[in-house]
PDB file of C-alpha atoms in Angstrom:
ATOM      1  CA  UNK A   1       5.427 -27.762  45.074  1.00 85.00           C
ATOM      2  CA  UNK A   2       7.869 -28.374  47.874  1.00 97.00           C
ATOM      3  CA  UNK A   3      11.047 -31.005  47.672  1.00 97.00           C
ATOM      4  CA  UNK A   4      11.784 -30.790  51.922  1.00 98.00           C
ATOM      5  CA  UNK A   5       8.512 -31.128  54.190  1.00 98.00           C
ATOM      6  CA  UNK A   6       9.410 -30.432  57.497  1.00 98.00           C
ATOM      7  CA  UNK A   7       7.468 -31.897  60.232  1.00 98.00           C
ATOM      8  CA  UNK A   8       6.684 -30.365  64.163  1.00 98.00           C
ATOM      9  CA  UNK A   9       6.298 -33.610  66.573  1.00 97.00           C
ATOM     10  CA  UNK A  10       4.056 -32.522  69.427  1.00 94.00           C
ATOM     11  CA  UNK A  11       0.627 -31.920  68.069  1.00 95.00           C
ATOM     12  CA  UNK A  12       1.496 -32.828  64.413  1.00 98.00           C
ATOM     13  CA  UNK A  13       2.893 -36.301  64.439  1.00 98.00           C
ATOM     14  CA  UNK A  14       1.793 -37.150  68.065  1.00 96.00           C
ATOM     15  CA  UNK A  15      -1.117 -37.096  70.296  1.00 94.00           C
ATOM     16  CA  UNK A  16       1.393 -36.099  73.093  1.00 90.00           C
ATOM     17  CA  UNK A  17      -1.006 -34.398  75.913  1.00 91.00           C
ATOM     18  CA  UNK A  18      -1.388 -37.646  77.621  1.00 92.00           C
ATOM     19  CA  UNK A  19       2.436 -38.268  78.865  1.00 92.00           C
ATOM     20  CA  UNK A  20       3.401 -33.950  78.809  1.00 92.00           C
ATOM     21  CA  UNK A  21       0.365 -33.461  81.230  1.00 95.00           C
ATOM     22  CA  UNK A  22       1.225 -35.841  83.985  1.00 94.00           C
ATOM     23  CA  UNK A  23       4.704 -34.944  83.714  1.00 95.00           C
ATOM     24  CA  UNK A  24       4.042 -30.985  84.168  1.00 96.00           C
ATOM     25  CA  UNK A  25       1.464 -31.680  87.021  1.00 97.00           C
ATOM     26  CA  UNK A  26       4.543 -33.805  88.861  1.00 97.00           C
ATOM     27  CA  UNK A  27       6.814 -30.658  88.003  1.00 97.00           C
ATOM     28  CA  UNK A  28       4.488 -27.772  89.362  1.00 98.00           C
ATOM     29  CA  UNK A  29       3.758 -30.440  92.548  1.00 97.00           C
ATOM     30  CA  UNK A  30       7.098 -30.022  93.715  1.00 97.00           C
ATOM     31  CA  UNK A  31       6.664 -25.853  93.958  1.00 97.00           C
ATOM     32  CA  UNK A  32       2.927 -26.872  95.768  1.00 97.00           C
ATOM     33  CA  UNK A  33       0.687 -25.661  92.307  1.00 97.00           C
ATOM     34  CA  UNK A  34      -2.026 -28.509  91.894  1.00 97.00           C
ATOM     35  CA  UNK A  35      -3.133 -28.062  88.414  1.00 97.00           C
ATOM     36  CA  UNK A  36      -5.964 -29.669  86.390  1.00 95.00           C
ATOM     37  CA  UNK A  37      -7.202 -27.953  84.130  1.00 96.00           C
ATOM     38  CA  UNK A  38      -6.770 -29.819  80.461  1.00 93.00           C
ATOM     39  CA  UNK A  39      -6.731 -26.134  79.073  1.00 92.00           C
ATOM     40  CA  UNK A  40      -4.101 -25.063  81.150  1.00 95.00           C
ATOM     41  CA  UNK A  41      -2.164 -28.123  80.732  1.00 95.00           C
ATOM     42  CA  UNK A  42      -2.378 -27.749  77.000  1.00 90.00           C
ATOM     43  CA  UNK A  43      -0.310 -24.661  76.621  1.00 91.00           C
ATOM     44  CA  UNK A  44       2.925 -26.368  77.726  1.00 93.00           C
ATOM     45  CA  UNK A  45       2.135 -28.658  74.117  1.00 88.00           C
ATOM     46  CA  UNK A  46       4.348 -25.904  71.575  1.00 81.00           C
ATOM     47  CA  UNK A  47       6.644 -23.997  73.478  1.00 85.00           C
ATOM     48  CA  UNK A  48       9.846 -24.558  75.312  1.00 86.00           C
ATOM     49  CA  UNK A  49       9.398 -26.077  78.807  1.00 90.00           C
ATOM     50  CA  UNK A  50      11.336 -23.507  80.752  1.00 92.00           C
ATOM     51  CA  UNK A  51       9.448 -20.164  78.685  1.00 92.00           C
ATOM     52  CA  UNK A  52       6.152 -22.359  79.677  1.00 94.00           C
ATOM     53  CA  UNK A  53       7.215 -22.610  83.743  1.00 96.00           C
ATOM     54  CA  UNK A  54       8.276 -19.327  83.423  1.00 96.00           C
ATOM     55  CA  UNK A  55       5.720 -17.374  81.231  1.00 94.00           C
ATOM     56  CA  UNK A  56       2.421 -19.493  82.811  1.00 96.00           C
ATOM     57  CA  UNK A  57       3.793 -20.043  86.631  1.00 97.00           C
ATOM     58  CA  UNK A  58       6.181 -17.746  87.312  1.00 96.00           C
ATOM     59  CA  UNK A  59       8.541 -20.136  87.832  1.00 97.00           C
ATOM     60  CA  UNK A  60      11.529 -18.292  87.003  1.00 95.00           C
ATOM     61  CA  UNK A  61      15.938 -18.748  86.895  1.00 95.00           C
ATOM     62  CA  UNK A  62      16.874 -21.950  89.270  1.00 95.00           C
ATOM     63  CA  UNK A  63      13.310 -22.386  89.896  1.00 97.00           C
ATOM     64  CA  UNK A  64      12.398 -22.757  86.359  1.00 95.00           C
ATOM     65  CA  UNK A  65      15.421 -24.552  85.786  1.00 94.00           C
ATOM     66  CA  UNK A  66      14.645 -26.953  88.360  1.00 96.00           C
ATOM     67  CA  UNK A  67      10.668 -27.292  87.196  1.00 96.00           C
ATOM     68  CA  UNK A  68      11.947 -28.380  83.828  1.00 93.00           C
ATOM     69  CA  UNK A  69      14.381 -30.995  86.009  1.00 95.00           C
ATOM     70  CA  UNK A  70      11.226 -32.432  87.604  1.00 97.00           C
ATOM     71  CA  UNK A  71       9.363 -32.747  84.629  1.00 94.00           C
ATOM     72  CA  UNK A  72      12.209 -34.755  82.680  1.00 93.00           C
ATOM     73  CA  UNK A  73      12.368 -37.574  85.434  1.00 94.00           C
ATOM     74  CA  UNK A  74       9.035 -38.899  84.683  1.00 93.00           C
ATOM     75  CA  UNK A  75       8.709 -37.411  81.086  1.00 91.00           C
ATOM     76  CA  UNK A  76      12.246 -39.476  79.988  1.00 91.00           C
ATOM     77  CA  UNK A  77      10.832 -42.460  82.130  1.00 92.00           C
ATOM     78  CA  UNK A  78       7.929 -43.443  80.638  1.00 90.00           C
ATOM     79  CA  UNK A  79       5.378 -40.039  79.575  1.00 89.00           C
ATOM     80  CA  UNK A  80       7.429 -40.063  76.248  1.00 89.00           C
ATOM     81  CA  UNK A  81       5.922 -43.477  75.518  1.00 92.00           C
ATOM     82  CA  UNK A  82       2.377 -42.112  76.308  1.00 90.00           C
ATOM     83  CA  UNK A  83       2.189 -39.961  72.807  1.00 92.00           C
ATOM     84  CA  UNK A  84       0.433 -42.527  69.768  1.00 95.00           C
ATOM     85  CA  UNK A  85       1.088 -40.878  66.319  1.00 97.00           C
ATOM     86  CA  UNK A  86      -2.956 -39.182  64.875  1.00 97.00           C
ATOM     87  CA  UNK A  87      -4.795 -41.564  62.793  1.00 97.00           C
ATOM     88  CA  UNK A  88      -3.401 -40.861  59.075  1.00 98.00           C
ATOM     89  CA  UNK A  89      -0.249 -39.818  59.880  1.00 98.00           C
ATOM     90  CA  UNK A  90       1.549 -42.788  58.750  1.00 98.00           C
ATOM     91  CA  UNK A  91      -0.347 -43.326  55.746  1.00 98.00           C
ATOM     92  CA  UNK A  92       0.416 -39.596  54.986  1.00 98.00           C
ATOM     93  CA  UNK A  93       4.517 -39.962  55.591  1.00 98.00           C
ATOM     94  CA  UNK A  94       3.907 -43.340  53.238  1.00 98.00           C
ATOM     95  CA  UNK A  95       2.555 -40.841  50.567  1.00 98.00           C
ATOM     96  CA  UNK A  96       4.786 -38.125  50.745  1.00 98.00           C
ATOM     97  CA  UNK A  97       7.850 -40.529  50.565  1.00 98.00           C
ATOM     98  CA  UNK A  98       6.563 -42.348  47.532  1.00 97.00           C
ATOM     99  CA  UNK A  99       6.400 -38.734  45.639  1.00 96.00           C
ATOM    100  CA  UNK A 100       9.965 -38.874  46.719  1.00 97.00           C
ATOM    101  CA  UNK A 101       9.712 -36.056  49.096  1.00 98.00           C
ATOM    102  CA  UNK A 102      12.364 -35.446  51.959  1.00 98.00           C
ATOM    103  CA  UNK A 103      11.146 -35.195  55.190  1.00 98.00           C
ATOM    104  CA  UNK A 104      12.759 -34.069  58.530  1.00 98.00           C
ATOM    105  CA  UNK A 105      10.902 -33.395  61.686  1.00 98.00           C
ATOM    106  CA  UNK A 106      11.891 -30.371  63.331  1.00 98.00           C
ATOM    107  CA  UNK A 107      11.302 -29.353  67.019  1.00 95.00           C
ATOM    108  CA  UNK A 108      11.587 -27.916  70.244  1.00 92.00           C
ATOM    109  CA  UNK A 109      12.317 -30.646  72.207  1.00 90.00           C
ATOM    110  CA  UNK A 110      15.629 -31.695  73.196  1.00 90.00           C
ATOM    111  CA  UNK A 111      17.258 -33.760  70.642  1.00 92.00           C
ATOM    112  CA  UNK A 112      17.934 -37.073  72.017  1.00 92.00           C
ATOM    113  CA  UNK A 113      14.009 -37.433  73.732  1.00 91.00           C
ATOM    114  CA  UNK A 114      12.800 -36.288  69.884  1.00 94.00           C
ATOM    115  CA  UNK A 115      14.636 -39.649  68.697  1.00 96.00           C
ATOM    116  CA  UNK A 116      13.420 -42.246  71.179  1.00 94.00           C
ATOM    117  CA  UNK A 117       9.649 -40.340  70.598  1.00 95.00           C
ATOM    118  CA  UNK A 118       9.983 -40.927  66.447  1.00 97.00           C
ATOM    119  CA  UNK A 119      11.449 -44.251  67.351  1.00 96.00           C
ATOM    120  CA  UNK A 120       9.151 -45.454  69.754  1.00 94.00           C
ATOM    121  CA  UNK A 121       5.572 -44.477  67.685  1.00 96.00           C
ATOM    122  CA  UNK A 122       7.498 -46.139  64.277  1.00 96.00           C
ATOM    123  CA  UNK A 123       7.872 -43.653  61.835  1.00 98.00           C
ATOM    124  CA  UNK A 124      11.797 -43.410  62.458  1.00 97.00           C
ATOM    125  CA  UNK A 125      11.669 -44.868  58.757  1.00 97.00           C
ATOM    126  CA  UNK A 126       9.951 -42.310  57.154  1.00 98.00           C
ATOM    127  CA  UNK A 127      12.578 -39.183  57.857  1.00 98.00           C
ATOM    128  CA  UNK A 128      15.949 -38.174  57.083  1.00 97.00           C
ATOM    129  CA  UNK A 129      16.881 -36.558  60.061  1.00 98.00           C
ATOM    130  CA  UNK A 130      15.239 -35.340  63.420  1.00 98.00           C
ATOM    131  CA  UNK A 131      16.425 -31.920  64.561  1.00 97.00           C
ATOM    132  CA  UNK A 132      16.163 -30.767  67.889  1.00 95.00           C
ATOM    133  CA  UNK A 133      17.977 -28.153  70.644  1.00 93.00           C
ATOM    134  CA  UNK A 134      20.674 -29.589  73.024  1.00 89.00           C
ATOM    135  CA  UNK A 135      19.453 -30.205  76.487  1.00 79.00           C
ATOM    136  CA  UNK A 136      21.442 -27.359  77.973  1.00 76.00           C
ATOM    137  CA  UNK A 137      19.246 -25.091  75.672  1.00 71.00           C
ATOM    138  CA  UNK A 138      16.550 -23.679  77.848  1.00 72.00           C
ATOM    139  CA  UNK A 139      14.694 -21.443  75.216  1.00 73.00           C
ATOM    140  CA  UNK A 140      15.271 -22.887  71.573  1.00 81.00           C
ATOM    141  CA  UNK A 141      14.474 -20.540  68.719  1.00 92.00           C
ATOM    142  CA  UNK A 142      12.481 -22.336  66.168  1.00 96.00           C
ATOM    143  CA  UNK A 143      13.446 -20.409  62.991  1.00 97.00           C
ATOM    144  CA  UNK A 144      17.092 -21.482  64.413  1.00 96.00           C
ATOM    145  CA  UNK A 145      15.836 -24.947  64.386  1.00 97.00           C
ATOM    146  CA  UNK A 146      14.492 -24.669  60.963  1.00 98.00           C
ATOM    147  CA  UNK A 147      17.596 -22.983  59.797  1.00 97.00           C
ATOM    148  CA  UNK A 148      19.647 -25.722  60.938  1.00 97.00           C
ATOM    149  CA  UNK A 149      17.359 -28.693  59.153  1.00 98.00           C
ATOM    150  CA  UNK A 150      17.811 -26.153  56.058  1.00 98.00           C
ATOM    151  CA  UNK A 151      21.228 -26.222  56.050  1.00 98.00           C
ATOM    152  CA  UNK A 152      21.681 -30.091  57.097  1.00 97.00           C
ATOM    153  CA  UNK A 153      19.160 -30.727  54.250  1.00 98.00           C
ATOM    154  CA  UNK A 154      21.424 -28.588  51.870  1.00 97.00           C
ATOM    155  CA  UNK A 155      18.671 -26.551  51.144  1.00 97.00           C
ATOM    156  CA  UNK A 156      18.155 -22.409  50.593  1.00 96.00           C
ATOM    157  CA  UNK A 157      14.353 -23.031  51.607  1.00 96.00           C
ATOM    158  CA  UNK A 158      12.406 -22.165  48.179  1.00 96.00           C
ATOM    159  CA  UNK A 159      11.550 -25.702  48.570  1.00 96.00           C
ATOM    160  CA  UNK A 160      10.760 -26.283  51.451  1.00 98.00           C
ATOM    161  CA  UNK A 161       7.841 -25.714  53.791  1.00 98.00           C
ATOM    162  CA  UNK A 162       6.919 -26.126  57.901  1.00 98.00           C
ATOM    163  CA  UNK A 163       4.067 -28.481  59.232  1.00 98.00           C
ATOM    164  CA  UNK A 164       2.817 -27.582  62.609  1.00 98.00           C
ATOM    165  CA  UNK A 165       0.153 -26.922  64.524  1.00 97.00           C
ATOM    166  CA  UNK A 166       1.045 -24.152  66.576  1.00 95.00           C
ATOM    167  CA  UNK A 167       1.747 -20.183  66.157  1.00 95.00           C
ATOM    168  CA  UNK A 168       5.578 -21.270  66.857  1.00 95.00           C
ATOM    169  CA  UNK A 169       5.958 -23.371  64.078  1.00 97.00           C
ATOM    170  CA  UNK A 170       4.709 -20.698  61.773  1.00 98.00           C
ATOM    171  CA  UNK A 171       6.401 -18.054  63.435  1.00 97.00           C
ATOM    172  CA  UNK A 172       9.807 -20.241  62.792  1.00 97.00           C
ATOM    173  CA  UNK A 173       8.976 -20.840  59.484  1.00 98.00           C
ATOM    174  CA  UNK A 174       8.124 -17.394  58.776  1.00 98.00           C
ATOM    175  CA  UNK A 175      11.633 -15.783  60.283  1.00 98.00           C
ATOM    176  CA  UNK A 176      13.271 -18.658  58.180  1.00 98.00           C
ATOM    177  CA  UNK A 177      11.652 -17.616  54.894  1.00 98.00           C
ATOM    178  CA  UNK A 178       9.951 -20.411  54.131  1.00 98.00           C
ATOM    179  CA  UNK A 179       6.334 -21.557  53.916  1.00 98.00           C
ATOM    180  CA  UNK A 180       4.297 -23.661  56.660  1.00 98.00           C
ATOM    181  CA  UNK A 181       1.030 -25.361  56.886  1.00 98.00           C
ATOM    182  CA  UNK A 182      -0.959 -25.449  59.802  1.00 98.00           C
ATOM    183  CA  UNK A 183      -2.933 -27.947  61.045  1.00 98.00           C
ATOM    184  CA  UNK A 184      -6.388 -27.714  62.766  1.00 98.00           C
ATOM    185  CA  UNK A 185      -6.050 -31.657  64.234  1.00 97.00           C
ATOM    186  CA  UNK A 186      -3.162 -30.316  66.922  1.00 95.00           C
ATOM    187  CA  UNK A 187      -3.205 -28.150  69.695  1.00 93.00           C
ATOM    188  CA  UNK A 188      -3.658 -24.879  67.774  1.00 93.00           C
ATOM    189  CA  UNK A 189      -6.902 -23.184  66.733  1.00 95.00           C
ATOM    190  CA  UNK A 190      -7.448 -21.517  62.766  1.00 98.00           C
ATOM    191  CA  UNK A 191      -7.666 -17.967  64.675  1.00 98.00           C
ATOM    192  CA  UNK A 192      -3.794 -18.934  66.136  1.00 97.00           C
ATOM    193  CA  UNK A 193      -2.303 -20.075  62.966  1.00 98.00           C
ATOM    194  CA  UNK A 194      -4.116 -17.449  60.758  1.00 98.00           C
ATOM    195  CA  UNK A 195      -2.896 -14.847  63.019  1.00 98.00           C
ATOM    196  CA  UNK A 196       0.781 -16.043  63.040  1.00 98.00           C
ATOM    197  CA  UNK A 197       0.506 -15.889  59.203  1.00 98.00           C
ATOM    198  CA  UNK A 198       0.235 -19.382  58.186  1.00 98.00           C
ATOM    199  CA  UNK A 199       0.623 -19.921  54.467  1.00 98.00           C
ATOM    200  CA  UNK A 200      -1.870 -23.200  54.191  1.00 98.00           C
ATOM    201  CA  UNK A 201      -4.346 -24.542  56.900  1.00 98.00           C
ATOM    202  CA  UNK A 202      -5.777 -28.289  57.206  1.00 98.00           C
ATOM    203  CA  UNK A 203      -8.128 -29.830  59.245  1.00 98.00           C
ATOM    204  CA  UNK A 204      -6.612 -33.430  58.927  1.00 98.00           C
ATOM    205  CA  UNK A 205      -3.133 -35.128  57.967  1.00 98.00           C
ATOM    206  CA  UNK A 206      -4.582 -36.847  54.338  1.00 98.00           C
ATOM    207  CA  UNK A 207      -4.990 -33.003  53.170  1.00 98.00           C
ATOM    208  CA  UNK A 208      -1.475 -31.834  54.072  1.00 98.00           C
ATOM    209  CA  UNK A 209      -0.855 -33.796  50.799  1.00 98.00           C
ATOM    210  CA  UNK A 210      -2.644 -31.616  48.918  1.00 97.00           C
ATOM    211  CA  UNK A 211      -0.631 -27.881  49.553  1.00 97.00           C
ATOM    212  CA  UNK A 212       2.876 -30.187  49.371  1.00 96.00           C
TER     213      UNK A 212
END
């Protein structure tokens, strides 16, 4: 199977609609866009912050530059907190460590707000490393992310797969070369993942033990 399970954050470790919602509706308040709708909201949950002003909003160059400002003061304040890990999750990273897996969590937001997120919900423990973009780095490429967990974990990816629950964790994995499971519990929907080519698909966190 695989030696180096890489893990997404948003949507695969952490219930994180509740703190990213209030902290885009704050954002798109400044530029006078009142926005409610949960299914609206839930597209920023995956993607870069600035390609999600940008590509939902129009909320492009400064402007998107300054959205993503706005939605930082109250995300780094206190919506990072509001983000509980699934149920099974834990008992899952207990599992995969005691088969002596290596796990890293790999994703698209910024580095340091990645660490206090996977410190705060208390799985820190479980993982090796936590890879994330600078915060200069408006539009991270995932398979660059990947890439650079690869190479941190000294490893040429045959053993290694991607867990995430959007098409941009499989679409990472997939440019990197290796394999990814996608998960139903998240954000994404079968028809998503399918389409982006996901190699395994589970509906809950206990059965990503059984395809790694």
């Amino acid at each position: 199977m695989y030696d180096l399970v890489l893990f997404d954050l948003d949507g695969t470790l952490t219930q994180s609609e509740f703190g990213i919602f209030s902290s885009v509706q704050y954002a798109l308040e400044k530029f006078g866009i009142h926005e409610t709708d949960p299914k609206n909201l839930r597209r920023f949950i995956g993607p870069p912050l600035y390609v999600s002003f940008s590509e939902f909003y129009g909320l492009t160059g400064d402007d998107g530059e300054l959205a993503v400002k706005y939605y930082r003061e109250v995300y780094e304040k206190d919506g990072y907190k509001e983000a509980p890990v699934y149920d099974g999750i834990k008992d899952t990273l207990k599992a995969l460590k005691a088969k002596g897996k290596r796990l890293m969590v790999v994703t698209s937001k910024p580095q340091e707000m990645a660490d206090r997120v996977v410190e705060n919900v208390g799985v820190a423990e479980f993982f090796d490393a936590v890879v994330g973009p600078g915060r200069e780095m408006l539009s991270p490429s995932k398979t660059d992310l990947i890439n650079k967990a690869l190479k941190l974990a000294g490893s040429d990816g045959k053993d290694a797969v991607m867990v995430g629950d959007r098409k941009f964790d499989i679409e990472g994995a997939n440019g990197a070369g290796i394999d990814s499971v996608g998960v139903l519990y998240g954000y994404g929907s079968r028809e998503e993942l399918e389409t982006a080519g996901s190699t395994y698909i589970v509906d809950t966190p206990a059965q990503i033990l059984d395809v790694v």
